[in-house]
Short mmCIF file of C-alpha atoms in Angstrom, two decimals:
data_model
loop_
_atom_site.label_atom_id
_atom_site.label_comp_id
_atom_site.label_asym_id
_atom_site.label_seq_id
_atom_site.Cartn_x
_atom_site.Cartn_y
_atom_site.Cartn_z
CA UNK A 1 -27.55 -93.78 -47.12
CA UNK A 2 -26.85 -90.80 -44.90
CA UNK A 3 -23.29 -89.52 -45.26
CA UNK A 4 -21.28 -90.18 -42.11
CA UNK A 5 -21.61 -87.25 -39.72
CA UNK A 6 -18.50 -85.17 -39.28
CA UNK A 7 -16.97 -86.24 -36.04
CA UNK A 8 -17.79 -83.59 -33.50
CA UNK A 9 -15.22 -82.68 -30.94
CA UNK A 10 -16.23 -83.80 -27.50
CA UNK A 11 -16.73 -81.02 -24.91
CA UNK A 12 -13.23 -81.43 -23.50
CA UNK A 13 -11.60 -81.13 -26.93
CA UNK A 14 -13.80 -78.17 -27.77
CA UNK A 15 -12.81 -76.44 -24.59
CA UNK A 16 -9.15 -77.06 -25.31
CA UNK A 17 -9.52 -75.81 -28.89
CA UNK A 18 -11.25 -72.66 -27.67
CA UNK A 19 -8.56 -72.02 -25.05
CA UNK A 20 -5.89 -72.45 -27.73
CA UNK A 21 -7.73 -70.02 -29.99
CA UNK A 22 -7.94 -67.42 -27.22
CA UNK A 23 -4.14 -67.54 -26.85
CA UNK A 24 -3.51 -67.38 -30.60
CA UNK A 25 -2.09 -64.54 -32.67
CA UNK A 26 -5.33 -64.64 -34.65
CA UNK A 27 -7.41 -63.85 -31.54
CA UNK A 28 -5.04 -60.97 -30.72
CA UNK A 29 -5.39 -59.52 -34.22
CA UNK A 30 -9.17 -59.85 -33.93
CA UNK A 31 -8.97 -57.80 -30.70
CA UNK A 32 -6.70 -55.25 -32.35
CA UNK A 33 -9.18 -54.86 -35.19
CA UNK A 34 -12.07 -54.46 -32.75
CA UNK A 35 -10.16 -51.73 -30.91
CA UNK A 36 -9.65 -49.80 -34.15
CA UNK A 37 -13.27 -50.37 -35.16
CA UNK A 38 -14.37 -48.70 -31.93
CA UNK A 39 -12.47 -45.57 -32.95
CA UNK A 40 -13.88 -45.52 -36.48
CA UNK A 41 -16.85 -43.46 -37.54
CA UNK A 42 -20.06 -45.45 -37.34
CA UNK A 43 -20.13 -47.73 -40.36
CA UNK A 44 -23.54 -48.89 -41.44
CA UNK A 45 -25.56 -49.26 -44.61
CA UNK A 46 -26.50 -45.59 -44.37
CA UNK A 47 -22.93 -44.32 -44.02
CA UNK A 48 -22.24 -41.88 -46.82
CA UNK A 49 -18.58 -41.85 -47.78
CA UNK A 50 -15.99 -43.39 -45.52
CA UNK A 51 -13.22 -40.98 -44.62
CA UNK A 52 -11.48 -41.87 -41.46
CA UNK A 53 -7.95 -41.35 -40.19
CA UNK A 54 -8.06 -44.89 -38.82
CA UNK A 55 -9.34 -46.38 -42.07
CA UNK A 56 -5.99 -47.37 -43.52
CA UNK A 57 -4.84 -48.88 -40.24
CA UNK A 58 -8.11 -50.80 -40.00
CA UNK A 59 -7.74 -52.38 -43.44
CA UNK A 60 -4.06 -53.09 -42.84
CA UNK A 61 -4.94 -55.11 -39.70
CA UNK A 62 -7.88 -56.66 -41.55
CA UNK A 63 -5.48 -58.03 -44.17
CA UNK A 64 -3.24 -59.36 -41.40
CA UNK A 65 -6.26 -61.18 -39.96
CA UNK A 66 -7.05 -62.65 -43.40
CA UNK A 67 -3.55 -64.10 -43.58
CA UNK A 68 -3.73 -65.50 -40.07
CA UNK A 69 -7.15 -67.04 -40.72
CA UNK A 70 -5.87 -68.35 -44.07
CA UNK A 71 -8.74 -66.68 -45.90
CA UNK A 72 -8.35 -67.20 -49.65
CA UNK A 73 -7.83 -63.74 -51.16
CA UNK A 74 -6.45 -62.30 -54.38
CA UNK A 75 -5.63 -58.78 -53.17
CA UNK A 76 -1.91 -58.73 -52.52
CA UNK A 77 -1.59 -54.95 -52.13
CA UNK A 78 -3.19 -52.93 -49.31
CA UNK A 79 -6.88 -52.20 -49.78
CA UNK A 80 -7.04 -48.63 -51.06
CA UNK A 81 -9.08 -46.17 -49.04
CA UNK A 82 -9.97 -44.15 -52.13
CA UNK A 83 -11.61 -47.28 -53.50
CA UNK A 84 -13.30 -48.30 -50.24
CA UNK A 85 -14.81 -44.85 -49.65
CA UNK A 86 -16.58 -44.92 -53.02
CA UNK A 87 -18.28 -48.20 -52.05
CA UNK A 88 -20.32 -46.10 -49.62
CA UNK A 89 -21.51 -43.50 -52.09
CA UNK A 90 -25.24 -42.93 -52.39
CA UNK A 91 -27.19 -41.44 -55.21
CA UNK A 92 -27.34 -37.69 -54.74
CA UNK A 93 -31.08 -37.19 -54.27
CA UNK A 94 -30.83 -33.41 -54.79
CA UNK A 95 -29.91 -33.97 -58.45
CA UNK A 96 -31.72 -35.73 -61.27
CA UNK A 97 -30.50 -38.65 -63.31
CA UNK A 98 -28.86 -37.71 -66.58
CA UNK A 99 -29.45 -39.39 -69.89
CA UNK A 100 -26.26 -40.46 -71.59
CA UNK A 101 -27.25 -41.80 -74.97
CA UNK A 102 -29.65 -44.62 -74.10
CA UNK A 103 -28.31 -44.94 -70.59
CA UNK A 104 -29.56 -43.17 -67.49
CA UNK A 105 -26.72 -42.19 -65.18
CA UNK A 106 -26.95 -41.59 -61.44
CA UNK A 107 -25.53 -38.48 -59.81
CA UNK A 108 -23.05 -38.97 -56.95
CA UNK A 109 -21.21 -36.21 -55.15
CA UNK A 110 -17.76 -36.75 -53.71
CA UNK A 111 -15.78 -33.92 -52.12
CA UNK A 112 -18.25 -31.42 -53.54
CA UNK A 113 -17.85 -32.73 -57.09
CA UNK A 114 -20.88 -34.31 -58.76
CA UNK A 115 -20.26 -36.98 -61.35
CA UNK A 116 -22.78 -39.07 -63.27
CA UNK A 117 -22.16 -42.77 -63.10
CA UNK A 118 -23.57 -45.99 -64.40
CA UNK A 119 -26.03 -47.24 -61.71
CA UNK A 120 -24.27 -50.61 -61.93
CA UNK A 121 -21.24 -48.88 -60.38
CA UNK A 122 -23.17 -48.06 -57.25
CA UNK A 123 -24.53 -51.60 -57.01
CA UNK A 124 -21.04 -53.14 -57.36
CA UNK A 125 -19.77 -50.83 -54.64
CA UNK A 126 -22.73 -51.44 -52.34
CA UNK A 127 -22.19 -55.19 -52.52
CA UNK A 128 -18.73 -54.62 -51.07
CA UNK A 129 -20.09 -52.20 -48.49
CA UNK A 130 -22.87 -54.57 -47.38
CA UNK A 131 -20.37 -57.38 -46.91
CA UNK A 132 -18.06 -55.09 -44.92
CA UNK A 133 -20.95 -54.01 -42.65
CA UNK A 134 -21.93 -57.66 -42.06
CA UNK A 135 -18.30 -58.48 -41.31
CA UNK A 136 -18.11 -55.69 -38.70
CA UNK A 137 -21.28 -57.01 -37.04
CA UNK A 138 -19.80 -60.51 -36.87
CA UNK A 139 -16.47 -59.16 -35.65
CA UNK A 140 -18.22 -57.61 -32.66
CA UNK A 141 -19.70 -61.02 -31.81
CA UNK A 142 -16.27 -61.92 -30.46
CA UNK A 143 -17.47 -60.47 -27.15
CA UNK A 144 -19.92 -63.36 -26.81
CA UNK A 145 -17.67 -66.02 -28.26
CA UNK A 146 -17.52 -69.33 -26.38
CA UNK A 147 -16.48 -72.91 -27.01
CA UNK A 148 -19.92 -73.71 -28.44
CA UNK A 149 -19.97 -71.04 -31.13
CA UNK A 150 -16.40 -69.94 -31.84
CA UNK A 151 -15.81 -72.36 -34.75
CA UNK A 152 -19.00 -71.27 -36.50
CA UNK A 153 -18.17 -67.61 -35.91
CA UNK A 154 -14.67 -68.05 -37.36
CA UNK A 155 -16.21 -69.74 -40.39
CA UNK A 156 -18.70 -66.90 -40.91
CA UNK A 157 -16.03 -64.22 -40.55
CA UNK A 158 -13.71 -66.07 -42.91
CA UNK A 159 -16.44 -66.37 -45.56
CA UNK A 160 -17.38 -62.68 -45.31
CA UNK A 161 -13.73 -61.66 -45.70
CA UNK A 162 -13.32 -63.91 -48.70
CA UNK A 163 -16.53 -62.50 -50.24
CA UNK A 164 -15.39 -58.94 -49.58
CA UNK A 165 -12.09 -59.62 -51.32
CA UNK A 166 -13.86 -61.05 -54.39
CA UNK A 167 -16.18 -58.04 -54.54
CA UNK A 168 -13.25 -55.63 -54.13
CA UNK A 169 -11.42 -57.37 -56.98
CA UNK A 170 -14.48 -57.22 -59.20
CA UNK A 171 -14.92 -53.54 -58.37
CA UNK A 172 -11.35 -52.51 -59.27
CA UNK A 173 -10.78 -54.80 -62.24
CA UNK A 174 -9.58 -53.27 -65.49
CA UNK A 175 -12.37 -51.30 -67.15
CA UNK A 176 -14.51 -52.05 -64.14
CA UNK A 177 -16.92 -49.62 -62.62
CA UNK A 178 -14.48 -48.07 -60.16
CA UNK A 179 -12.05 -47.16 -62.93
CA UNK A 180 -14.83 -45.26 -64.69
CA UNK A 181 -15.71 -43.39 -61.50
CA UNK A 182 -12.09 -42.63 -60.70
CA UNK A 183 -11.45 -41.21 -64.17
CA UNK A 184 -14.41 -38.91 -63.79
CA UNK A 185 -13.44 -37.72 -60.33
CA UNK A 186 -9.85 -37.15 -61.40
CA UNK A 187 -10.88 -35.28 -64.53
CA UNK A 188 -13.15 -32.96 -62.57
CA UNK A 189 -10.27 -32.15 -60.25
CA UNK A 190 -7.69 -31.26 -62.88
CA UNK A 191 -6.28 -27.78 -62.36
CA UNK A 192 -7.65 -25.22 -64.81
CA UNK A 193 -5.20 -24.16 -67.48
CA UNK A 194 -4.40 -20.52 -66.92
#
């Protein structure tokens, strides 16, 4: 037996639902986020490091959107820019890998400091970055949103935000890869004892 089809809204109901969405706080926050995105540096899979004056504001509004869309998320504090920026790090191709015991470590350079990290660190970060880039692409689809596609688009955006939050949590968890990177960066920046 086929499961009963979910009752689809008829065109009139859809139209009404779309009109209601356009007037909602959620739609306004979406617009606000798009406006900030337009001021951000170009964010793509080839972006190296993400330093942007508007970055904090962007993620603040992003978290507001998550609440309004009721996206399940575990991050209760603001997303930290010093974490986000490391999700965009690439391997520094001008330097060679370093052997650390049995493990090969990848060189990454941040603010002129090169540290050698577990390649898994970069992969964990990139997963977050890839999801963020996909989210930004979907966010921009709001321009072509209509009563036919707005529910699907909301669903896609909601899922990407939920995925991003899970990846962010995994990335910053105790003894996770970010902690290792952060320790290294901090230790290379300690003032020299005179």
